[in-house]
XYZ file of N, CA, C and O in Angstrom:
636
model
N 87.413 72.742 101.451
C 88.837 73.050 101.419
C 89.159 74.028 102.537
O 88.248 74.832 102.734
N 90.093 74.148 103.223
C 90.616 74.328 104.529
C 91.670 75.438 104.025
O 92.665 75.205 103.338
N 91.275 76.615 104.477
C 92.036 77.868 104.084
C 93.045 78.349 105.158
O 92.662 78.663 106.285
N 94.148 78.390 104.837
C 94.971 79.309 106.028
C 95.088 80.325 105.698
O 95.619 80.737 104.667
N 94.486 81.023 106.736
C 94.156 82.697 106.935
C 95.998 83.395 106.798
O 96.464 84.443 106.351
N 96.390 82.581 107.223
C 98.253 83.153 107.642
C 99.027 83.239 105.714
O 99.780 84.061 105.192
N 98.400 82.040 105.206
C 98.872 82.110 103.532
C 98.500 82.834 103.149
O 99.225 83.533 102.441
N 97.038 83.211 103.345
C 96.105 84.199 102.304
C 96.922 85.583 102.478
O 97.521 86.120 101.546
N 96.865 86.115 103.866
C 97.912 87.137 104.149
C 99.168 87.073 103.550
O 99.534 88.145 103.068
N 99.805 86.298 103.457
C 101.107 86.650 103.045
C 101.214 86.071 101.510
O 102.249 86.348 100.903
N 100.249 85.311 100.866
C 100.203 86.085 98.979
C 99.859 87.244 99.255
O 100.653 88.000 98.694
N 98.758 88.065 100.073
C 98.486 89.139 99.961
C 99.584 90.069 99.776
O 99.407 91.073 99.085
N 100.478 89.878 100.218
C 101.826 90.630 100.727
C 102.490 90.810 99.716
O 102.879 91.906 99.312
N 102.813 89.059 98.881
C 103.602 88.109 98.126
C 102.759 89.624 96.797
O 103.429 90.538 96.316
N 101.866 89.493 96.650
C 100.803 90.355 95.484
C 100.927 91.502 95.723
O 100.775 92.138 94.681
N 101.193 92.338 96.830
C 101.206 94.063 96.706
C 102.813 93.613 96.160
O 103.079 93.571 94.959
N 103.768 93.307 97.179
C 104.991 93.623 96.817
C 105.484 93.582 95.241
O 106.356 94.384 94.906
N 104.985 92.734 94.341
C 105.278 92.337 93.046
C 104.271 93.240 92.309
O 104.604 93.617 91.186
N 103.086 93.632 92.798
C 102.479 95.425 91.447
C 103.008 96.250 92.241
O 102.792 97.323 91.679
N 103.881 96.596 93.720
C 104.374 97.841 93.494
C 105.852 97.808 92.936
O 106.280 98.767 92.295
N 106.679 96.616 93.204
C 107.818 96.568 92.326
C 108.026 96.909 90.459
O 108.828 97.493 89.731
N 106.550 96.005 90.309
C 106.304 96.431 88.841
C 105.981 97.683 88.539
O 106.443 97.993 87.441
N 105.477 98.392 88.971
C 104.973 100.040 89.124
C 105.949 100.651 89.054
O 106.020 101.636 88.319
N 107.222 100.127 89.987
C 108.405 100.829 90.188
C 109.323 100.780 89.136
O 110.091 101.675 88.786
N 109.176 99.596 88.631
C 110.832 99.183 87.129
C 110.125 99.523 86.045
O 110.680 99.496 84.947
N 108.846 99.883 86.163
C 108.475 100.061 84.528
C 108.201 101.805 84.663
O 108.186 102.532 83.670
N 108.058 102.147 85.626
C 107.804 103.594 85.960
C 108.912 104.760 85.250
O 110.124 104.614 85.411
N 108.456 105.694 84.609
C 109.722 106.318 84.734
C 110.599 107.102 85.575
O 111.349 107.970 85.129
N 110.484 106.736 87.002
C 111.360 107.309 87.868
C 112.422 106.143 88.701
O 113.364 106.476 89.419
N 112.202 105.394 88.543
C 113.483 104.266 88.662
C 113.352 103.788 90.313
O 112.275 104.092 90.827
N 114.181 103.185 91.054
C 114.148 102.875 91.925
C 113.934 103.911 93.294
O 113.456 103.702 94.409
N 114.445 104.951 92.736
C 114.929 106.021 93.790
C 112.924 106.182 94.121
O 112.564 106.436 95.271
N 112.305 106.076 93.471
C 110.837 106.320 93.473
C 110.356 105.517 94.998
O 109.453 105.852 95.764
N 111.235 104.450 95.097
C 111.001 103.874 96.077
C 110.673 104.558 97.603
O 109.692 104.159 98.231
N 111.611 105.676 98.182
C 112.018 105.946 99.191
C 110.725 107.337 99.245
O 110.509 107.950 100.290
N 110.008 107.630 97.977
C 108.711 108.641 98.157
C 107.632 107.721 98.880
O 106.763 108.346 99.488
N 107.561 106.445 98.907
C 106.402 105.919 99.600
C 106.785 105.338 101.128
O 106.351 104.317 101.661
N 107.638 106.216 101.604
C 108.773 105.802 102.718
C 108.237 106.827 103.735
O 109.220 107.561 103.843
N 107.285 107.341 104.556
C 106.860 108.420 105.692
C 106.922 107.459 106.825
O 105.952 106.714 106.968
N 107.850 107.373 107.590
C 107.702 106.523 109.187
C 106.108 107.576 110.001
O 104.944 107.177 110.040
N 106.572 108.736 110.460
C 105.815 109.513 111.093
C 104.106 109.073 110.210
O 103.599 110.165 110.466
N 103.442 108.632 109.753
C 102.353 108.400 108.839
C 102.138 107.466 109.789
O 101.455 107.488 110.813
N 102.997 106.436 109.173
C 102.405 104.840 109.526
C 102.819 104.980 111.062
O 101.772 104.848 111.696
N 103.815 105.177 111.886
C 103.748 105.246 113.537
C 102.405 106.179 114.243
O 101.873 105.857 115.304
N 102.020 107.325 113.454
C 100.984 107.810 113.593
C 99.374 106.541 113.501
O 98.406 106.499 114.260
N 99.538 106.087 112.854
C 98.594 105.131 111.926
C 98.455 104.014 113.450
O 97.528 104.002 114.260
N 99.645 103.205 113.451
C 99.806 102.075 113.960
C 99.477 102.552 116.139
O 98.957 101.831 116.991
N 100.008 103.857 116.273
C 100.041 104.296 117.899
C 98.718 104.976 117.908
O 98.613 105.796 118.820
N 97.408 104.820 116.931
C 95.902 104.837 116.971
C 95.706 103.677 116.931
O 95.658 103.453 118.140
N 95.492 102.382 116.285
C 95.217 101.465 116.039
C 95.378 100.451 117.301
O 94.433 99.975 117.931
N 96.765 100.211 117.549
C 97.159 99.516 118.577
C 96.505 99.492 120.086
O 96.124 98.556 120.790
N 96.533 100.805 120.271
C 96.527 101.078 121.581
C 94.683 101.061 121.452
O 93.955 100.302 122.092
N 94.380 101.752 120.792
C 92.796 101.702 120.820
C 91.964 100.486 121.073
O 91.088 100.396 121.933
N 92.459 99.255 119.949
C 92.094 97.896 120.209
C 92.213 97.755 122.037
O 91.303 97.673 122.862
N 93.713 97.769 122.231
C 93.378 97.905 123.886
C 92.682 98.540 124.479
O 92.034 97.887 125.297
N 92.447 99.773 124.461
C 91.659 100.326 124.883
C 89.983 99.939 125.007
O 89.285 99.984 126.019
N 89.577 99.522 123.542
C 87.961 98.905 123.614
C 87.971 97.173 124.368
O 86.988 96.526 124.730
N 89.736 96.690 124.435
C 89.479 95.334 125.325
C 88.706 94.451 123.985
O 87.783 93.649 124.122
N 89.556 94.963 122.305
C 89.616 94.299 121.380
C 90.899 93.611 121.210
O 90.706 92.757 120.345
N 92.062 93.566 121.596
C 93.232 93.323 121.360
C 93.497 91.831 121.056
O 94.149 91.377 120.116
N 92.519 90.798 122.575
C 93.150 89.394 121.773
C 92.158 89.273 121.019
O 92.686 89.264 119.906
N 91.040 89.172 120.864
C 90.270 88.582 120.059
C 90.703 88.995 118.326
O 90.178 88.431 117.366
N 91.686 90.014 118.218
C 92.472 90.733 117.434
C 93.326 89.207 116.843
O 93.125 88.242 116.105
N 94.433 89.820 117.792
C 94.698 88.358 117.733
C 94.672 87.341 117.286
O 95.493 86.869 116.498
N 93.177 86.548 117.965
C 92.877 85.453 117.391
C 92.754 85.738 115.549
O 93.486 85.242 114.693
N 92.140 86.238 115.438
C 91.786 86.930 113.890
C 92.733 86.098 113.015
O 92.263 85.754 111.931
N 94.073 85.690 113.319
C 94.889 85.101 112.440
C 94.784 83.874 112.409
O 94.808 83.149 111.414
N 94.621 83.490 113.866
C 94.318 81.825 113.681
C 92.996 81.093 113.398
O 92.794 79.883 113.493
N 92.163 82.028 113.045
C 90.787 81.493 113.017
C 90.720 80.421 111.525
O 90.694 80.943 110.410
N 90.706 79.505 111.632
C 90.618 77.994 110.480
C 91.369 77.382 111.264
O 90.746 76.407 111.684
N 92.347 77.427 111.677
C 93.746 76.991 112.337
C 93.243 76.368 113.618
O 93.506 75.242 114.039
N 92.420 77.356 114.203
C 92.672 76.602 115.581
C 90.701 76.999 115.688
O 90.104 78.007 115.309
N 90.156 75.712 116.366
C 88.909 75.629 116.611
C 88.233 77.389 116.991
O 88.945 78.390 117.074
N 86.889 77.359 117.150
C 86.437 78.707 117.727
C 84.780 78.247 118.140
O 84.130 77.430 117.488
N 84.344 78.882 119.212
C 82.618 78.790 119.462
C 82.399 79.971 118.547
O 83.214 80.781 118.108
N 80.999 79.860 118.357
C 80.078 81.024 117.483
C 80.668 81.965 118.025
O 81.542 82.508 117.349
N 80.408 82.479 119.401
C 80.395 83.891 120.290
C 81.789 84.402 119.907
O 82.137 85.576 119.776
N 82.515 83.293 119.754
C 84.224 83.840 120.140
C 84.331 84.278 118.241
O 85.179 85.066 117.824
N 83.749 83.884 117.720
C 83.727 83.917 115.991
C 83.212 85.649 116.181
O 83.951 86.565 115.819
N 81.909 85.875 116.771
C 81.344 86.781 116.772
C 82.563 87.820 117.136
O 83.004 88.643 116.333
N 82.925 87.686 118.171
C 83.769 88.847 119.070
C 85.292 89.017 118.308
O 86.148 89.689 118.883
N 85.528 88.514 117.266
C 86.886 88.264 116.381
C 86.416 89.188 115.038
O 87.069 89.994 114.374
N 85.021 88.736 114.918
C 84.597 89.683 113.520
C 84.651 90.614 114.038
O 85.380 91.313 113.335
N 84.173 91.486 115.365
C 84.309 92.414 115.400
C 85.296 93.263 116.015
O 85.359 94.492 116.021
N 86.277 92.156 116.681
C 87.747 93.310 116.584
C 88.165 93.544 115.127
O 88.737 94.616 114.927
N 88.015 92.881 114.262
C 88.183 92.973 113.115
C 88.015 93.680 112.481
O 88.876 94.121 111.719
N 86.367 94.230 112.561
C 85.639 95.413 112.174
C 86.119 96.504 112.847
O 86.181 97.530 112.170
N 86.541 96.587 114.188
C 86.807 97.944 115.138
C 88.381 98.482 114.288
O 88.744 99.610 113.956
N 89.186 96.871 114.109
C 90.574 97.549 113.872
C 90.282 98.327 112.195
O 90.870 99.303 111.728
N 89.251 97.551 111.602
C 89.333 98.678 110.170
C 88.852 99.754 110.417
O 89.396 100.543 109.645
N 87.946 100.422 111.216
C 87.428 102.063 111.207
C 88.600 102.740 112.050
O 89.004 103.883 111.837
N 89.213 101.678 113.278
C 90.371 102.799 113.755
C 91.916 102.481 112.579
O 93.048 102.933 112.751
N 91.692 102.059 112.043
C 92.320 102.453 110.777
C 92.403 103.782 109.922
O 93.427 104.374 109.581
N 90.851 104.172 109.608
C 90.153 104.988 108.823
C 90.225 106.234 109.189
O 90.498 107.260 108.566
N 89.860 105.957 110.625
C 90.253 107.143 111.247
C 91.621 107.640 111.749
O 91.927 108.800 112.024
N 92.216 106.774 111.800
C 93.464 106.976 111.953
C 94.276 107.605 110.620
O 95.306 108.271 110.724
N 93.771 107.347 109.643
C 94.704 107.912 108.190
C 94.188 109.024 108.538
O 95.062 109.870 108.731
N 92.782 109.524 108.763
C 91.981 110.978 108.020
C 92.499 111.595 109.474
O 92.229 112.792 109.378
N 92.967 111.424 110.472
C 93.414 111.812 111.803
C 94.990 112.326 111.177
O 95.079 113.540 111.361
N 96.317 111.736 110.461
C 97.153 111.393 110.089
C 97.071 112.869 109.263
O 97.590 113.954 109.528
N 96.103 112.397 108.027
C 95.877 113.925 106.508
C 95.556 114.617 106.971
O 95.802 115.677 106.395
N 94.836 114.772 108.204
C 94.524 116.358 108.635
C 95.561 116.849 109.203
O 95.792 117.985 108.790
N 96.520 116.362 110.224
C 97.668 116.996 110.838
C 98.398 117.192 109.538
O 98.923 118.214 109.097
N 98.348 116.460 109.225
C 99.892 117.134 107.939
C 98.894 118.087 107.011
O 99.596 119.080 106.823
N 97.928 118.259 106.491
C 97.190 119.149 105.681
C 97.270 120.261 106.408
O 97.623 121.089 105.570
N 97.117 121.103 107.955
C 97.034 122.072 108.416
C 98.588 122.060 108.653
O 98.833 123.263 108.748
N 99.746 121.406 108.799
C 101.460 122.143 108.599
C 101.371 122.117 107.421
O 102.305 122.870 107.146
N 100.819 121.727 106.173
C 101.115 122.100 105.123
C 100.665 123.733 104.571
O 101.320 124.557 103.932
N 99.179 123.783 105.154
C 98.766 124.988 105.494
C 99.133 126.098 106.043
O 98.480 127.117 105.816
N 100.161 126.122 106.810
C 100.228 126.658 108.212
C 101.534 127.271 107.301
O 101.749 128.483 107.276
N 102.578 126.071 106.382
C 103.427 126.483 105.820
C 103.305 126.797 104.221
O 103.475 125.959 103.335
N 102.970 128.198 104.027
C 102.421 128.237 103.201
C 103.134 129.298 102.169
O 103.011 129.289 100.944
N 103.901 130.205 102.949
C 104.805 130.837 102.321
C 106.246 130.567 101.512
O 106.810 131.502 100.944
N 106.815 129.155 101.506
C 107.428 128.674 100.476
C 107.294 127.836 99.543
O 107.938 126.815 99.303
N 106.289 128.378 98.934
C 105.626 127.704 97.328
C 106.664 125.861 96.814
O 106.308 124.833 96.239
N 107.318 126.099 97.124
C 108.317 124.491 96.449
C 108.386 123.677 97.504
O 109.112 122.685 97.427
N 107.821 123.880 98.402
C 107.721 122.386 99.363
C 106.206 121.721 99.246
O 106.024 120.597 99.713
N 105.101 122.462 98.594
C 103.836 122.606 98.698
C 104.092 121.248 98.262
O 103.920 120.360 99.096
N 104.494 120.923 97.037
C 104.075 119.688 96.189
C 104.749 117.971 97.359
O 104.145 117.137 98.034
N 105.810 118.134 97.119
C 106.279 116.896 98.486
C 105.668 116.629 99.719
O 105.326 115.525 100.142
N 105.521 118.067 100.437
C 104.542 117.769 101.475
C 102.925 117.173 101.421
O 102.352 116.346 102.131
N 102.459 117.999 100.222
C 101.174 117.104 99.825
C 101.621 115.755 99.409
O 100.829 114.888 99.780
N 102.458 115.389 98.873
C 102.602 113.918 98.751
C 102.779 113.027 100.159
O 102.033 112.109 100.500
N 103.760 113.441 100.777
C 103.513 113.152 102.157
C 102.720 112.951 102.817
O 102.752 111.894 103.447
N 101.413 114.045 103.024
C 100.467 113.943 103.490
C 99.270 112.895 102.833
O 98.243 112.938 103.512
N 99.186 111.965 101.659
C 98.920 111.432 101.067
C 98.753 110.009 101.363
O 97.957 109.076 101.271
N 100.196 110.409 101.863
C 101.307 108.329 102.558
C 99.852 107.827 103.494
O 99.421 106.692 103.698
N 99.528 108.659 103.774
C 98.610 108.121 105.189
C 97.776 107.301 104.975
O 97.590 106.184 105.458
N 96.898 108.264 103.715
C 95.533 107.498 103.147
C 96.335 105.834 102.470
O 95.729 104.766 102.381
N 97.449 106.017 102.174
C 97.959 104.905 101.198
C 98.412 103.871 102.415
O 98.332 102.663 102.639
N 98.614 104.330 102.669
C 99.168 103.352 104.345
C 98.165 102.433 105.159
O 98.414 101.334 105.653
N 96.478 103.431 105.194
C 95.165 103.170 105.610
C 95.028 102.047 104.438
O 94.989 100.938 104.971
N 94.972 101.993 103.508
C 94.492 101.450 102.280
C 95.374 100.383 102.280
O 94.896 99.662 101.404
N 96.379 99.814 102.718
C 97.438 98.674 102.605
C 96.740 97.877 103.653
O 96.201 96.801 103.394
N 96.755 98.480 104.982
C 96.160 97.700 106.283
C 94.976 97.287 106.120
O 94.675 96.159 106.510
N 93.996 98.164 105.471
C 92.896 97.228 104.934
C 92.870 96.175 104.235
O 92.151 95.186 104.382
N 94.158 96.510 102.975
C 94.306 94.967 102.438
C 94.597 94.067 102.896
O 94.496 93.134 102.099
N 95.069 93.675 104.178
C 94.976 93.114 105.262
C 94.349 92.347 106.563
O 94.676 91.384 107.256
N 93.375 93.197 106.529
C 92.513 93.107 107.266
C 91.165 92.546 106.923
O 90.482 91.775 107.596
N 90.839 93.217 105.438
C 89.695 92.460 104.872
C 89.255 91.123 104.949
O 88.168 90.744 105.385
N 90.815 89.946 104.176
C 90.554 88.523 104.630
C 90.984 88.064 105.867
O 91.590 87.019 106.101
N 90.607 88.968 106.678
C 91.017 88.431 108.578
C 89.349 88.463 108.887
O 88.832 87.728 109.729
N 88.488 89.580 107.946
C 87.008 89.180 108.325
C 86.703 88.687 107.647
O 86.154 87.766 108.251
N 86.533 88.432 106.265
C 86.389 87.547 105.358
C 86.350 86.242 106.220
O 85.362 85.844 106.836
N 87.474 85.688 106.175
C 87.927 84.379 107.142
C 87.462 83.849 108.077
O 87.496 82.622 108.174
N 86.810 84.762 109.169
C 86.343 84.830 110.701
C 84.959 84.586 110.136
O 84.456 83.487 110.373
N 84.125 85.665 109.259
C 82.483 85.341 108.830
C 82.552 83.816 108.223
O 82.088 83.104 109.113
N 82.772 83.332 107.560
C 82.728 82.233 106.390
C 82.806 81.372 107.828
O 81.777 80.927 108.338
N 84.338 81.151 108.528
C 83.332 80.703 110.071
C 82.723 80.442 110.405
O 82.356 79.296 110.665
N 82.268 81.465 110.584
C 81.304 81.690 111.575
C 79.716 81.076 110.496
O 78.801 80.395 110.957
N 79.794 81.447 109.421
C 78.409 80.594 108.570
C 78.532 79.367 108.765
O 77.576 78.798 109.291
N 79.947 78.435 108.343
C 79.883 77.310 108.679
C 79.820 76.621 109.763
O 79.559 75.423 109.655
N 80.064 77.259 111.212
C 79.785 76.376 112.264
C 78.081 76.794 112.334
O 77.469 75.974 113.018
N 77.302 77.775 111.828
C 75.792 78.123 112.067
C 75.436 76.979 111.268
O 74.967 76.023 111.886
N 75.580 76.869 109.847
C 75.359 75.928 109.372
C 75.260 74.241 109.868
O 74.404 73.412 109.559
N 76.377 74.099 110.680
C 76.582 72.571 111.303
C 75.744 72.478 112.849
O 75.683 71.469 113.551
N 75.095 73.899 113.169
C 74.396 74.040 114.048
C 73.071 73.460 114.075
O 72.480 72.825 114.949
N 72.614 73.978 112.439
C 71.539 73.537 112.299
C 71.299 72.039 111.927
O 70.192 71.658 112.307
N 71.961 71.188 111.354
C 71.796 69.835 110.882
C 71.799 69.259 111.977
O 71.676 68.035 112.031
């Protein structure tokens, strides 16, 4: 059976959006709860590591490819070099959140003398790791997808 990597992603999507909606209407803080998991500065932080880095290691298309892999043919090597933009974009992920919690953990630090912002800003500073943790859900079946690949053309190698 013939998987599209592009569907799997977007139930993935189709599946966060519907447990965090449910999280949200059954929650007792109502919709307004919504706009606490809302930090632009997090995720632009997140995404202006990620992005540019892939360019930087001269991971970017093989990035790329990552989506079309079932879709559109691939050699072993090019399978190989897709798993591992794959792999590069999840640690500059990782590092990118704990890059993200440390800047906001030392202004949270830094601001330390008005006791009633302590609690929001730590939530804030939080968004990051939660932000890291979404893109992985993401990313996982982009290697998932690319290995299984990559077994089956080894496999048709050998017969």
């Amino acid at each position: 059976m013939k998987k599209n990597i592009r569907m799997v992603i977007l139930g993935e999507l189709l599946l966060f959006v519907v447990v965090f909606a449910l999280q949200i209407a059954f929650g007792s803080w109502g919709l307004s709860a919504v706009t606490w998991f809302l930090d632009l500065p997090s995720l632009l932080l997140i995404l202006l590591i990620l992005i540019p880095g892939l360019m930087i290691m001269g991971e970017w298309k093989e990035f790329i490819k990552s989506f079309s892999v079932g879709i559109k043919e691939y050699k072993l090597l090019e399978l190989k070099n897709i798993i591992e933009a794959v792999s590069a974009a999840q640690k500059l992920t990782v590092f990118a959140a704990l890059f993200a919690i440390i800047i906001s953990g030392v202004m949270i630090l830094g601001n330390l003398a008005s006791p009633e912002t302590i609690g929001p800003n730590l939530a804030v500073c939080f968004l990051a790791g939660l932000y890291a943790v979404i893109i992985e859900f993401f990313l996982l079946p982009l290697r998932l997808n690319a290995e299984r690949k990559m077994n089956e053309e080894m496999d048709m190698d050998d017969e």
